[in-house]
Amino acid sequence: MASHLHHYFQQNPELLDKLALVEKGALPVFGSRLANLIWRSDAILQQNGRESIKLEDLKSIQSDTGDAFVRESQFVEDEELLELWSSLLASYINEAREGRQARKAFSFVLGQLSSFDAQCLKAIYSVDSSMFTPTASLAVAFGWDDSSIGEPRGNDVYSGKGISTVLLPERAFVFDNNLRQTIAEMDQPLGMDLLTSLGNLARLGLIEASTYIDGGSDPRVVFHTGFGLIFSKSIIFSPEP
């Protein structure tokens, strides 16, 4: 596979230059990783009814954006993160095909996430926080409805409901004080790993923690952000219909 990709890049030097792969000597190893992402992205696009990836699609990605993608993704080995990187590439290609500019920042942000961070983010954005959603319930909290972790569903980010993080990374749910009677975790402190993860997501602008009137914040309840919603839809390929 590596030798085949090496030959492919040698036959298409413009792609090599487009992605700014300055370390050409490492191409057999590095190239196989990039090929894996391209093939995964191709599968994602086809599963969503999009055309297969062509060389022109890769060339259409801006040089600085393509360079950021390659540099941030080149050492990723975690299977779940690889799936997110593949989805991001699929989103880049889909946006280029529709005449929109790919967001270079998304590669940097994804490069800052651990697998645990990504699990938390996916759970948070699988909850529809729209003000028009029904009141939270145990069925919502424990997934007895259709709110299992999947593509991002929140839309009304400017007036969104608070989302409880106390059951992460397994599940997030719309916050409701009435649930305190049955979910003990809502009144307990978060573990250090979860606190660190939520802090990282907030640092990157992907969530906002609930704030107290007299200052400070409580990461046990967070809110969607516009940036976080668009980013989530890009790394969990969810193009607008």
JSON list of C-alpha atoms in Angstrom, two decimals:
[
{"chain": "A", "resi": 1, "resn": "MET", "atom": "CA", "xyz": [0.00, 0.00, 0.00]},
{"chain": "A", "resi": 2, "resn": "ALA", "atom": "CA", "xyz": [2.76, 2.43, 0.94]},
{"chain": "A", "resi": 3, "resn": "SER", "atom": "CA", "xyz": [4.73, 1.77, -2.25]},
{"chain": "A", "resi": 4, "resn": "HIS", "atom": "CA", "xyz": [1.57, 2.16, -4.33]},
{"chain": "A", "resi": 5, "resn": "LEU", "atom": "CA", "xyz": [0.82, 5.51, -2.71]},
{"chain": "A", "resi": 6, "resn": "HIS", "atom": "CA", "xyz": [4.42, 6.59, -3.14]},
{"chain": "A", "resi": 7, "resn": "HIS", "atom": "CA", "xyz": [4.10, 5.91, -6.86]},
{"chain": "A", "resi": 8, "resn": "TYR", "atom": "CA", "xyz": [0.79, 7.76, -6.92]},
{"chain": "A", "resi": 9, "resn": "PHE", "atom": "CA", "xyz": [2.32, 10.89, -5.43]},
{"chain": "A", "resi": 10, "resn": "GLN", "atom": "CA", "xyz": [5.30, 10.65, -7.76]},
{"chain": "A", "resi": 11, "resn": "GLN", "atom": "CA", "xyz": [2.89, 10.61, -10.68]},
{"chain": "A", "resi": 12, "resn": "ASN", "atom": "CA", "xyz": [0.98, 13.54, -9.22]},
{"chain": "A", "resi": 13, "resn": "PRO", "atom": "CA", "xyz": [3.60, 15.93, -7.82]},
{"chain": "A", "resi": 14, "resn": "GLU", "atom": "CA", "xyz": [1.11, 18.79, -7.78]},
{"chain": "A", "resi": 15, "resn": "LEU", "atom": "CA", "xyz": [-0.76, 17.03, -4.96]},
{"chain": "A", "resi": 16, "resn": "LEU", "atom": "CA", "xyz": [2.46, 16.69, -3.01]},
{"chain": "A", "resi": 17, "resn": "ASP", "atom": "CA", "xyz": [3.11, 20.41, -3.40]},
{"chain": "A", "resi": 18, "resn": "LYS", "atom": "CA", "xyz": [-0.50, 21.30, -2.65]},
{"chain": "A", "resi": 19, "resn": "LEU", "atom": "CA", "xyz": [-0.37, 19.57, 0.71]},
{"chain": "A", "resi": 20, "resn": "ALA", "atom": "CA", "xyz": [3.10, 20.97, 1.48]},
{"chain": "A", "resi": 21, "resn": "LEU", "atom": "CA", "xyz": [4.61, 17.62, 2.38]},
{"chain": "A", "resi": 22, "resn": "VAL", "atom": "CA", "xyz": [8.13, 18.91, 2.80]},
{"chain": "A", "resi": 23, "resn": "GLU", "atom": "CA", "xyz": [9.53, 15.68, 4.24]},
{"chain": "A", "resi": 24, "resn": "LYS", "atom": "CA", "xyz": [9.33, 13.71, 1.00]},
{"chain": "A", "resi": 25, "resn": "GLY", "atom": "CA", "xyz": [11.76, 11.10, 2.28]},
{"chain": "A", "resi": 26, "resn": "ALA", "atom": "CA", "xyz": [9.16, 9.93, 4.80]},
{"chain": "A", "resi": 27, "resn": "LEU", "atom": "CA", "xyz": [6.47, 9.54, 2.16]},
{"chain": "A", "resi": 28, "resn": "PRO", "atom": "CA", "xyz": [6.18, 5.70, 2.21]},
{"chain": "A", "resi": 29, "resn": "VAL", "atom": "CA", "xyz": [5.30, 5.70, 5.93]},
{"chain": "A", "resi": 30, "resn": "PHE", "atom": "CA", "xyz": [3.55, 9.03, 6.11]},
{"chain": "A", "resi": 31, "resn": "GLY", "atom": "CA", "xyz": [1.78, 8.47, 2.81]},
{"chain": "A", "resi": 32, "resn": "SER", "atom": "CA", "xyz": [0.14, 5.25, 3.99]},
{"chain": "A", "resi": 33, "resn": "ARG", "atom": "CA", "xyz": [-1.44, 7.16, 6.89]},
{"chain": "A", "resi": 34, "resn": "LEU", "atom": "CA", "xyz": [-2.76, 9.85, 4.58]},
{"chain": "A", "resi": 35, "resn": "ALA", "atom": "CA", "xyz": [-4.04, 7.20, 2.17]},
{"chain": "A", "resi": 36, "resn": "ASN", "atom": "CA", "xyz": [-5.92, 5.56, 5.01]},
{"chain": "A", "resi": 37, "resn": "LEU", "atom": "CA", "xyz": [-7.67, 8.86, 5.80]},
{"chain": "A", "resi": 38, "resn": "ILE", "atom": "CA", "xyz": [-8.49, 9.47, 2.14]},
{"chain": "A", "resi": 39, "resn": "TRP", "atom": "CA", "xyz": [-9.98, 5.99, 1.74]},
{"chain": "A", "resi": 40, "resn": "ARG", "atom": "CA", "xyz": [-12.01, 6.36, 4.93]},
{"chain": "A", "resi": 41, "resn": "SER", "atom": "CA", "xyz": [-13.25, 9.77, 3.80]},
{"chain": "A", "resi": 42, "resn": "ASP", "atom": "CA", "xyz": [-14.23, 8.33, 0.45]},
{"chain": "A", "resi": 43, "resn": "ALA", "atom": "CA", "xyz": [-16.34, 5.69, 2.19]},
{"chain": "A", "resi": 44, "resn": "ILE", "atom": "CA", "xyz": [-18.02, 8.33, 4.36]},
{"chain": "A", "resi": 45, "resn": "LEU", "atom": "CA", "xyz": [-18.90, 10.45, 1.34]},
{"chain": "A", "resi": 46, "resn": "GLN", "atom": "CA", "xyz": [-20.34, 7.51, -0.56]},
{"chain": "A", "resi": 47, "resn": "GLN", "atom": "CA", "xyz": [-22.35, 6.37, 2.46]},
{"chain": "A", "resi": 48, "resn": "ASN", "atom": "CA", "xyz": [-23.95, 9.81, 2.49]},
{"chain": "A", "resi": 49, "resn": "GLY", "atom": "CA", "xyz": [-24.81, 9.74, -1.21]},
{"chain": "A", "resi": 50, "resn": "ARG", "atom": "CA", "xyz": [-21.84, 11.86, -2.35]},
{"chain": "A", "resi": 51, "resn": "GLU", "atom": "CA", "xyz": [-19.50, 11.17, -5.25]},
{"chain": "A", "resi": 52, "resn": "SER", "atom": "CA", "xyz": [-16.23, 9.33, -4.72]},
{"chain": "A", "resi": 53, "resn": "ILE", "atom": "CA", "xyz": [-13.10, 11.41, -4.11]},
{"chain": "A", "resi": 54, "resn": "LYS", "atom": "CA", "xyz": [-11.15, 12.52, -7.17]},
{"chain": "A", "resi": 55, "resn": "LEU", "atom": "CA", "xyz": [-7.73, 14.12, -7.39]},
{"chain": "A", "resi": 56, "resn": "GLU", "atom": "CA", "xyz": [-9.40, 17.42, -8.22]},
{"chain": "A", "resi": 57, "resn": "ASP", "atom": "CA", "xyz": [-11.20, 17.31, -4.87]},
{"chain": "A", "resi": 58, "resn": "LEU", "atom": "CA", "xyz": [-7.92, 17.12, -2.96]},
{"chain": "A", "resi": 59, "resn": "LYS", "atom": "CA", "xyz": [-6.40, 19.86, -5.11]},
{"chain": "A", "resi": 60, "resn": "SER", "atom": "CA", "xyz": [-9.39, 22.10, -4.43]},
{"chain": "A", "resi": 61, "resn": "ILE", "atom": "CA", "xyz": [-8.59, 22.30, -0.72]},
{"chain": "A", "resi": 62, "resn": "GLN", "atom": "CA", "xyz": [-6.65, 25.47, 0.04]},
{"chain": "A", "resi": 63, "resn": "SER", "atom": "CA", "xyz": [-2.93, 24.95, 0.52]},
{"chain": "A", "resi": 64, "resn": "ASP", "atom": "CA", "xyz": [-2.82, 26.28, 4.08]},
{"chain": "A", "resi": 65, "resn": "THR", "atom": "CA", "xyz": [-5.88, 24.24, 5.08]},
{"chain": "A", "resi": 66, "resn": "GLY", "atom": "CA", "xyz": [-4.53, 21.07, 3.50]},
{"chain": "A", "resi": 67, "resn": "ASP", "atom": "CA", "xyz": [-1.17, 21.62, 5.14]},
{"chain": "A", "resi": 68, "resn": "ALA", "atom": "CA", "xyz": [-2.78, 22.08, 8.56]},
{"chain": "A", "resi": 69, "resn": "PHE", "atom": "CA", "xyz": [-4.84, 18.92, 8.08]},
{"chain": "A", "resi": 70, "resn": "VAL", "atom": "CA", "xyz": [-1.82, 16.82, 7.14]},
{"chain": "A", "resi": 71, "resn": "ARG", "atom": "CA", "xyz": [0.43, 18.13, 9.89]},
{"chain": "A", "resi": 72, "resn": "GLU", "atom": "CA", "xyz": [-2.16, 17.75, 12.65]},
{"chain": "A", "resi": 73, "resn": "SER", "atom": "CA", "xyz": [-3.36, 14.28, 11.61]},
{"chain": "A", "resi": 74, "resn": "GLN", "atom": "CA", "xyz": [-0.11, 12.58, 10.64]},
{"chain": "A", "resi": 75, "resn": "PHE", "atom": "CA", "xyz": [0.62, 10.93, 14.02]},
{"chain": "A", "resi": 76, "resn": "VAL", "atom": "CA", "xyz": [-2.93, 9.96, 14.98]},
{"chain": "A", "resi": 77, "resn": "GLU", "atom": "CA", "xyz": [-3.33, 6.23, 15.68]},
{"chain": "A", "resi": 78, "resn": "ASP", "atom": "CA", "xyz": [-6.44, 6.08, 17.85]},
{"chain": "A", "resi": 79, "resn": "GLU", "atom": "CA", "xyz": [-9.22, 4.42, 15.84]},
{"chain": "A", "resi": 80, "resn": "GLU", "atom": "CA", "xyz": [-11.99, 6.74, 17.03]},
{"chain": "A", "resi": 81, "resn": "LEU", "atom": "CA", "xyz": [-9.95, 9.85, 16.30]},
{"chain": "A", "resi": 82, "resn": "LEU", "atom": "CA", "xyz": [-9.04, 8.52, 12.85]},
{"chain": "A", "resi": 83, "resn": "GLU", "atom": "CA", "xyz": [-12.74, 8.28, 12.08]},
{"chain": "A", "resi": 84, "resn": "LEU", "atom": "CA", "xyz": [-13.19, 11.94, 13.08]},
{"chain": "A", "resi": 85, "resn": "TRP", "atom": "CA", "xyz": [-10.24, 13.03, 10.93]},
{"chain": "A", "resi": 86, "resn": "SER", "atom": "CA", "xyz": [-11.70, 11.11, 7.99]},
{"chain": "A", "resi": 87, "resn": "SER", "atom": "CA", "xyz": [-15.03, 12.82, 8.53]},
{"chain": "A", "resi": 88, "resn": "LEU", "atom": "CA", "xyz": [-13.33, 16.22, 8.66]},
{"chain": "A", "resi": 89, "resn": "LEU", "atom": "CA", "xyz": [-11.64, 15.55, 5.32]},
{"chain": "A", "resi": 90, "resn": "ALA", "atom": "CA", "xyz": [-14.99, 14.47, 3.87]},
{"chain": "A", "resi": 91, "resn": "SER", "atom": "CA", "xyz": [-16.46, 17.75, 5.15]},
{"chain": "A", "resi": 92, "resn": "TYR", "atom": "CA", "xyz": [-13.62, 19.75, 3.61]},
{"chain": "A", "resi": 93, "resn": "ILE", "atom": "CA", "xyz": [-14.20, 18.09, 0.26]},
{"chain": "A", "resi": 94, "resn": "ASN", "atom": "CA", "xyz": [-17.96, 18.50, 0.45]},
{"chain": "A", "resi": 95, "resn": "GLU", "atom": "CA", "xyz": [-17.60, 22.19, 1.28]},
{"chain": "A", "resi": 96, "resn": "ALA", "atom": "CA", "xyz": [-15.17, 22.74, -1.59]},
{"chain": "A", "resi": 97, "resn": "ARG", "atom": "CA", "xyz": [-17.58, 21.05, -3.99]},
{"chain": "A", "resi": 98, "resn": "GLU", "atom": "CA", "xyz": [-20.35, 23.38, -2.83]},
{"chain": "A", "resi": 99, "resn": "GLY", "atom": "CA", "xyz": [-18.18, 26.47, -3.21]},
{"chain": "A", "resi": 100, "resn": "ARG", "atom": "CA", "xyz": [-17.63, 27.11, 0.49]},
{"chain": "A", "resi": 101, "resn": "GLN", "atom": "CA", "xyz": [-14.31, 27.72, 2.17]},
{"chain": "A", "resi": 102, "resn": "ALA", "atom": "CA", "xyz": [-12.96, 24.97, 4.41]},
{"chain": "A", "resi": 103, "resn": "ARG", "atom": "CA", "xyz": [-12.07, 26.09, 7.93]},
{"chain": "A", "resi": 104, "resn": "LYS", "atom": "CA", "xyz": [-8.38, 25.70, 8.63]},
{"chain": "A", "resi": 105, "resn": "ALA", "atom": "CA", "xyz": [-9.00, 26.14, 12.37]},
{"chain": "A", "resi": 106, "resn": "PHE", "atom": "CA", "xyz": [-10.93, 22.87, 12.53]},
{"chain": "A", "resi": 107, "resn": "SER", "atom": "CA", "xyz": [-7.75, 20.86, 11.97]},
{"chain": "A", "resi": 108, "resn": "PHE", "atom": "CA", "xyz": [-6.03, 22.65, 14.83]},
{"chain": "A", "resi": 109, "resn": "VAL", "atom": "CA", "xyz": [-9.02, 22.16, 17.15]},
{"chain": "A", "resi": 110, "resn": "LEU", "atom": "CA", "xyz": [-9.37, 18.46, 16.33]},
{"chain": "A", "resi": 111, "resn": "GLY", "atom": "CA", "xyz": [-5.64, 18.05, 16.91]},
{"chain": "A", "resi": 112, "resn": "GLN", "atom": "CA", "xyz": [-6.19, 19.33, 20.45]},
{"chain": "A", "resi": 113, "resn": "LEU", "atom": "CA", "xyz": [-8.73, 16.63, 21.35]},
{"chain": "A", "resi": 114, "resn": "SER", "atom": "CA", "xyz": [-8.03, 13.33, 23.07]},
{"chain": "A", "resi": 115, "resn": "SER", "atom": "CA", "xyz": [-10.23, 10.33, 22.44]},
{"chain": "A", "resi": 116, "resn": "PHE", "atom": "CA", "xyz": [-11.95, 11.01, 25.78]},
{"chain": "A", "resi": 117, "resn": "ASP", "atom": "CA", "xyz": [-12.56, 14.65, 24.80]},
{"chain": "A", "resi": 118, "resn": "ALA", "atom": "CA", "xyz": [-14.08, 13.51, 21.53]},
{"chain": "A", "resi": 119, "resn": "GLN", "atom": "CA", "xyz": [-16.42, 11.07, 23.27]},
{"chain": "A", "resi": 120, "resn": "CYS", "atom": "CA", "xyz": [-17.65, 13.83, 25.57]},
{"chain": "A", "resi": 121, "resn": "LEU", "atom": "CA", "xyz": [-18.10, 16.25, 22.69]},
{"chain": "A", "resi": 122, "resn": "LYS", "atom": "CA", "xyz": [-20.10, 13.77, 20.63]},
{"chain": "A", "resi": 123, "resn": "ALA", "atom": "CA", "xyz": [-22.37, 13.00, 23.57]},
{"chain": "A", "resi": 124, "resn": "ILE", "atom": "CA", "xyz": [-22.95, 16.70, 24.29]},
{"chain": "A", "resi": 125, "resn": "TYR", "atom": "CA", "xyz": [-23.83, 17.53, 20.69]},
{"chain": "A", "resi": 126, "resn": "SER", "atom": "CA", "xyz": [-26.02, 14.48, 20.19]},
{"chain": "A", "resi": 127, "resn": "VAL", "atom": "CA", "xyz": [-28.46, 16.19, 22.56]},
{"chain": "A", "resi": 128, "resn": "ASP", "atom": "CA", "xyz": [-30.92, 18.59, 20.94]},
{"chain": "A", "resi": 129, "resn": "SER", "atom": "CA", "xyz": [-30.81, 21.66, 23.18]},
{"chain": "A", "resi": 130, "resn": "SER", "atom": "CA", "xyz": [-33.44, 23.59, 21.26]},
{"chain": "A", "resi": 131, "resn": "MET", "atom": "CA", "xyz": [-35.92, 25.45, 23.41]},
{"chain": "A", "resi": 132, "resn": "PHE", "atom": "CA", "xyz": [-38.66, 23.58, 21.56]},
{"chain": "A", "resi": 133, "resn": "THR", "atom": "CA", "xyz": [-37.59, 20.15, 22.83]},
{"chain": "A", "resi": 134, "resn": "PRO", "atom": "CA", "xyz": [-39.72, 18.40, 25.47]},
{"chain": "A", "resi": 135, "resn": "THR", "atom": "CA", "xyz": [-38.83, 18.59, 29.16]},
{"chain": "A", "resi": 136, "resn": "ALA", "atom": "CA", "xyz": [-35.98, 16.34, 30.18]},
{"chain": "A", "resi": 137, "resn": "SER", "atom": "CA", "xyz": [-36.83, 12.99, 31.69]},
{"chain": "A", "resi": 138, "resn": "LEU", "atom": "CA", "xyz": [-35.16, 9.81, 32.81]},
{"chain": "A", "resi": 139, "resn": "ALA", "atom": "CA", "xyz": [-36.01, 8.35, 29.42]},
{"chain": "A", "resi": 140, "resn": "VAL", "atom": "CA", "xyz": [-33.91, 11.07, 27.81]},
{"chain": "A", "resi": 141, "resn": "ALA", "atom": "CA", "xyz": [-31.16, 10.76, 30.38]},
{"chain": "A", "resi": 142, "resn": "PHE", "atom": "CA", "xyz": [-30.71, 7.03, 29.99]},
{"chain": "A", "resi": 143, "resn": "GLY", "atom": "CA", "xyz": [-31.41, 6.76, 26.29]},
{"chain": "A", "resi": 144, "resn": "TRP", "atom": "CA", "xyz": [-34.81, 5.09, 26.35]},
{"chain": "A", "resi": 145, "resn": "ASP", "atom": "CA", "xyz": [-35.81, 7.27, 23.42]},
{"chain": "A", "resi": 146, "resn": "ASP", "atom": "CA", "xyz": [-33.96, 8.08, 20.18]},
{"chain": "A", "resi": 147, "resn": "SER", "atom": "CA", "xyz": [-31.37, 10.37, 21.76]},
{"chain": "A", "resi": 148, "resn": "SER", "atom": "CA", "xyz": [-28.44, 7.97, 21.55]},
{"chain": "A", "resi": 149, "resn": "ILE", "atom": "CA", "xyz": [-25.04, 9.36, 20.58]},
{"chain": "A", "resi": 150, "resn": "GLY", "atom": "CA", "xyz": [-25.06, 10.09, 16.88]},
{"chain": "A", "resi": 151, "resn": "GLU", "atom": "CA", "xyz": [-24.92, 13.08, 14.57]},
{"chain": "A", "resi": 152, "resn": "PRO", "atom": "CA", "xyz": [-25.21, 16.55, 16.13]},
{"chain": "A", "resi": 153, "resn": "ARG", "atom": "CA", "xyz": [-28.85, 17.52, 16.63]},
{"chain": "A", "resi": 154, "resn": "GLY", "atom": "CA", "xyz": [-28.78, 20.91, 18.36]},
{"chain": "A", "resi": 155, "resn": "ASN", "atom": "CA", "xyz": [-29.76, 23.90, 16.26]},
{"chain": "A", "resi": 156, "resn": "ASP", "atom": "CA", "xyz": [-31.08, 26.70, 18.45]},
{"chain": "A", "resi": 157, "resn": "VAL", "atom": "CA", "xyz": [-27.71, 27.54, 20.03]},
{"chain": "A", "resi": 158, "resn": "TYR", "atom": "CA", "xyz": [-28.62, 31.12, 20.92]},
{"chain": "A", "resi": 159, "resn": "SER", "atom": "CA", "xyz": [-31.40, 30.08, 23.28]},
{"chain": "A", "resi": 160, "resn": "GLY", "atom": "CA", "xyz": [-30.39, 26.51, 23.94]},
{"chain": "A", "resi": 161, "resn": "LYS", "atom": "CA", "xyz": [-31.13, 24.59, 27.09]},
{"chain": "A", "resi": 162, "resn": "GLY", "atom": "CA", "xyz": [-28.40, 23.64, 29.53]},
{"chain": "A", "resi": 163, "resn": "ILE", "atom": "CA", "xyz": [-26.94, 20.15, 29.10]},
{"chain": "A", "resi": 164, "resn": "SER", "atom": "CA", "xyz": [-25.94, 18.02, 32.06]},
{"chain": "A", "resi": 165, "resn": "THR", "atom": "CA", "xyz": [-22.46, 16.50, 31.85]},
{"chain": "A", "resi": 166, "resn": "VAL", "atom": "CA", "xyz": [-22.55, 14.35, 34.99]},
{"chain": "A", "resi": 167, "resn": "LEU", "atom": "CA", "xyz": [-22.92, 11.03, 33.11]},
{"chain": "A", "resi": 168, "resn": "LEU", "atom": "CA", "xyz": [-20.22, 11.71, 30.52]},
{"chain": "A", "resi": 169, "resn": "PRO", "atom": "CA", "xyz": [-18.66, 10.24, 28.51]},
{"chain": "A", "resi": 170, "resn": "GLU", "atom": "CA", "xyz": [-21.48, 7.69, 28.23]},
{"chain": "A", "resi": 171, "resn": "ARG", "atom": "CA", "xyz": [-24.33, 10.18, 27.97]},
{"chain": "A", "resi": 172, "resn": "ALA", "atom": "CA", "xyz": [-25.37, 13.81, 28.18]},
{"chain": "A", "resi": 173, "resn": "PHE", "atom": "CA", "xyz": [-28.94, 15.01, 28.68]},
{"chain": "A", "resi": 174, "resn": "VAL", "atom": "CA", "xyz": [-30.97, 18.21, 28.89]},
{"chain": "A", "resi": 175, "resn": "PHE", "atom": "CA", "xyz": [-30.68, 19.61, 32.41]},
{"chain": "A", "resi": 176, "resn": "ASP", "atom": "CA", "xyz": [-33.77, 19.57, 34.61]},
{"chain": "A", "resi": 177, "resn": "ASN", "atom": "CA", "xyz": [-33.75, 20.17, 38.37]},
{"chain": "A", "resi": 178, "resn": "ASN", "atom": "CA", "xyz": [-36.42, 17.50, 38.83]},
{"chain": "A", "resi": 179, "resn": "LEU", "atom": "CA", "xyz": [-33.91, 14.84, 37.85]},
{"chain": "A", "resi": 180, "resn": "ARG", "atom": "CA", "xyz": [-31.86, 15.49, 41.02]},
{"chain": "A", "resi": 181, "resn": "GLN", "atom": "CA", "xyz": [-34.23, 13.18, 42.87]},
{"chain": "A", "resi": 182, "resn": "THR", "atom": "CA", "xyz": [-33.21, 10.19, 40.78]},
{"chain": "A", "resi": 183, "resn": "ILE", "atom": "CA", "xyz": [-29.73, 10.99, 39.42]},
{"chain": "A", "resi": 184, "resn": "ALA", "atom": "CA", "xyz": [-27.38, 11.30, 42.39]},
{"chain": "A", "resi": 185, "resn": "GLU", "atom": "CA", "xyz": [-24.46, 12.36, 40.16]},
{"chain": "A", "resi": 186, "resn": "MET", "atom": "CA", "xyz": [-26.10, 15.74, 39.56]},
{"chain": "A", "resi": 187, "resn": "ASP", "atom": "CA", "xyz": [-25.13, 16.89, 43.07]},
{"chain": "A", "resi": 188, "resn": "GLN", "atom": "CA", "xyz": [-21.68, 15.30, 43.13]},
{"chain": "A", "resi": 189, "resn": "PRO", "atom": "CA", "xyz": [-18.37, 16.80, 41.98]},
{"chain": "A", "resi": 190, "resn": "LEU", "atom": "CA", "xyz": [-17.03, 15.72, 38.60]},
{"chain": "A", "resi": 191, "resn": "GLY", "atom": "CA", "xyz": [-13.95, 13.54, 38.35]},
{"chain": "A", "resi": 192, "resn": "MET", "atom": "CA", "xyz": [-10.63, 15.11, 37.42]},
{"chain": "A", "resi": 193, "resn": "ASP", "atom": "CA", "xyz": [-10.50, 13.50, 33.98]},
{"chain": "A", "resi": 194, "resn": "LEU", "atom": "CA", "xyz": [-13.93, 14.84, 33.09]},
{"chain": "A", "resi": 195, "resn": "LEU", "atom": "CA", "xyz": [-13.16, 18.27, 34.53]},
{"chain": "A", "resi": 196, "resn": "THR", "atom": "CA", "xyz": [-10.01, 18.45, 32.45]},
{"chain": "A", "resi": 197, "resn": "SER", "atom": "CA", "xyz": [-11.83, 17.34, 29.32]},
{"chain": "A", "resi": 198, "resn": "LEU", "atom": "CA", "xyz": [-14.65, 19.87, 29.76]},
{"chain": "A", "resi": 199, "resn": "GLY", "atom": "CA", "xyz": [-12.10, 22.58, 30.46]},
{"chain": "A", "resi": 200, "resn": "ASN", "atom": "CA", "xyz": [-10.34, 21.76, 27.21]},
{"chain": "A", "resi": 201, "resn": "LEU", "atom": "CA", "xyz": [-13.60, 21.81, 25.24]},
{"chain": "A", "resi": 202, "resn": "ALA", "atom": "CA", "xyz": [-14.47, 25.19, 26.78]},
{"chain": "A", "resi": 203, "resn": "ARG", "atom": "CA", "xyz": [-10.97, 26.53, 26.06]},
{"chain": "A", "resi": 204, "resn": "LEU", "atom": "CA", "xyz": [-11.44, 25.66, 22.40]},
{"chain": "A", "resi": 205, "resn": "GLY", "atom": "CA", "xyz": [-14.82, 27.38, 22.24]},
{"chain": "A", "resi": 206, "resn": "LEU", "atom": "CA", "xyz": [-16.73, 24.14, 21.72]},
{"chain": "A", "resi": 207, "resn": "ILE", "atom": "CA", "xyz": [-18.92, 24.51, 24.83]},
{"chain": "A", "resi": 208, "resn": "GLU", "atom": "CA", "xyz": [-19.72, 27.13, 27.46]},
{"chain": "A", "resi": 209, "resn": "ALA", "atom": "CA", "xyz": [-20.03, 26.24, 31.14]},
{"chain": "A", "resi": 210, "resn": "SER", "atom": "CA", "xyz": [-22.96, 27.46, 33.21]},
{"chain": "A", "resi": 211, "resn": "THR", "atom": "CA", "xyz": [-22.05, 30.61, 35.15]},
{"chain": "A", "resi": 212, "resn": "TYR", "atom": "CA", "xyz": [-23.08, 31.82, 38.60]},
{"chain": "A", "resi": 213, "resn": "ILE", "atom": "CA", "xyz": [-24.50, 35.30, 39.09]},
{"chain": "A", "resi": 214, "resn": "ASP", "atom": "CA", "xyz": [-21.71, 36.26, 41.50]},
{"chain": "A", "resi": 215, "resn": "GLY", "atom": "CA", "xyz": [-18.94, 34.80, 39.34]},
{"chain": "A", "resi": 216, "resn": "GLY", "atom": "CA", "xyz": [-17.44, 31.42, 38.61]},
{"chain": "A", "resi": 217, "resn": "SER", "atom": "CA", "xyz": [-18.83, 28.54, 36.60]},
{"chain": "A", "resi": 218, "resn": "ASP", "atom": "CA", "xyz": [-20.21, 25.04, 37.01]},
{"chain": "A", "resi": 219, "resn": "PRO", "atom": "CA", "xyz": [-19.11, 22.58, 34.29]},
{"chain": "A", "resi": 220, "resn": "ARG", "atom": "CA", "xyz": [-21.81, 20.13, 35.40]},
{"chain": "A", "resi": 221, "resn": "VAL", "atom": "CA", "xyz": [-24.10, 22.12, 33.11]},
{"chain": "A", "resi": 222, "resn": "VAL", "atom": "CA", "xyz": [-22.84, 23.35, 29.73]},
{"chain": "A", "resi": 223, "resn": "PHE", "atom": "CA", "xyz": [-24.27, 24.99, 26.63]},
{"chain": "A", "resi": 224, "resn": "HIS", "atom": "CA", "xyz": [-23.74, 24.48, 22.93]},
{"chain": "A", "resi": 225, "resn": "THR", "atom": "CA", "xyz": [-21.90, 27.16, 20.96]},
{"chain": "A", "resi": 226, "resn": "GLY", "atom": "CA", "xyz": [-22.29, 28.05, 17.30]},
{"chain": "A", "resi": 227, "resn": "PHE", "atom": "CA", "xyz": [-18.65, 27.17, 16.66]},
{"chain": "A", "resi": 228, "resn": "GLY", "atom": "CA", "xyz": [-19.01, 23.88, 18.50]},
{"chain": "A", "resi": 229, "resn": "LEU", "atom": "CA", "xyz": [-22.11, 22.91, 16.54]},
{"chain": "A", "resi": 230, "resn": "ILE", "atom": "CA", "xyz": [-20.53, 23.55, 13.14]},
{"chain": "A", "resi": 231, "resn": "PHE", "atom": "CA", "xyz": [-17.31, 21.83, 14.21]},
{"chain": "A", "resi": 232, "resn": "SER", "atom": "CA", "xyz": [-19.21, 18.80, 15.49]},
{"chain": "A", "resi": 233, "resn": "LYS", "atom": "CA", "xyz": [-21.12, 18.48, 12.23]},
{"chain": "A", "resi": 234, "resn": "SER", "atom": "CA", "xyz": [-17.79, 18.53, 10.39]},
{"chain": "A", "resi": 235, "resn": "ILE", "atom": "CA", "xyz": [-16.09, 15.81, 12.42]},
{"chain": "A", "resi": 236, "resn": "ILE", "atom": "CA", "xyz": [-19.25, 13.68, 12.50]},
{"chain": "A", "resi": 237, "resn": "PHE", "atom": "CA", "xyz": [-20.01, 14.14, 8.80]},
{"chain": "A", "resi": 238, "resn": "SER", "atom": "CA", "xyz": [-23.43, 15.71, 8.89]},
{"chain": "A", "resi": 239, "resn": "PRO", "atom": "CA", "xyz": [-23.82, 17.95, 5.83]},
{"chain": "A", "resi": 240, "resn": "GLU", "atom": "CA", "xyz": [-26.81, 20.21, 5.49]},
{"chain": "A", "resi": 241, "resn": "PRO", "atom": "CA", "xyz": [-29.46, 18.61, 3.24]}
]
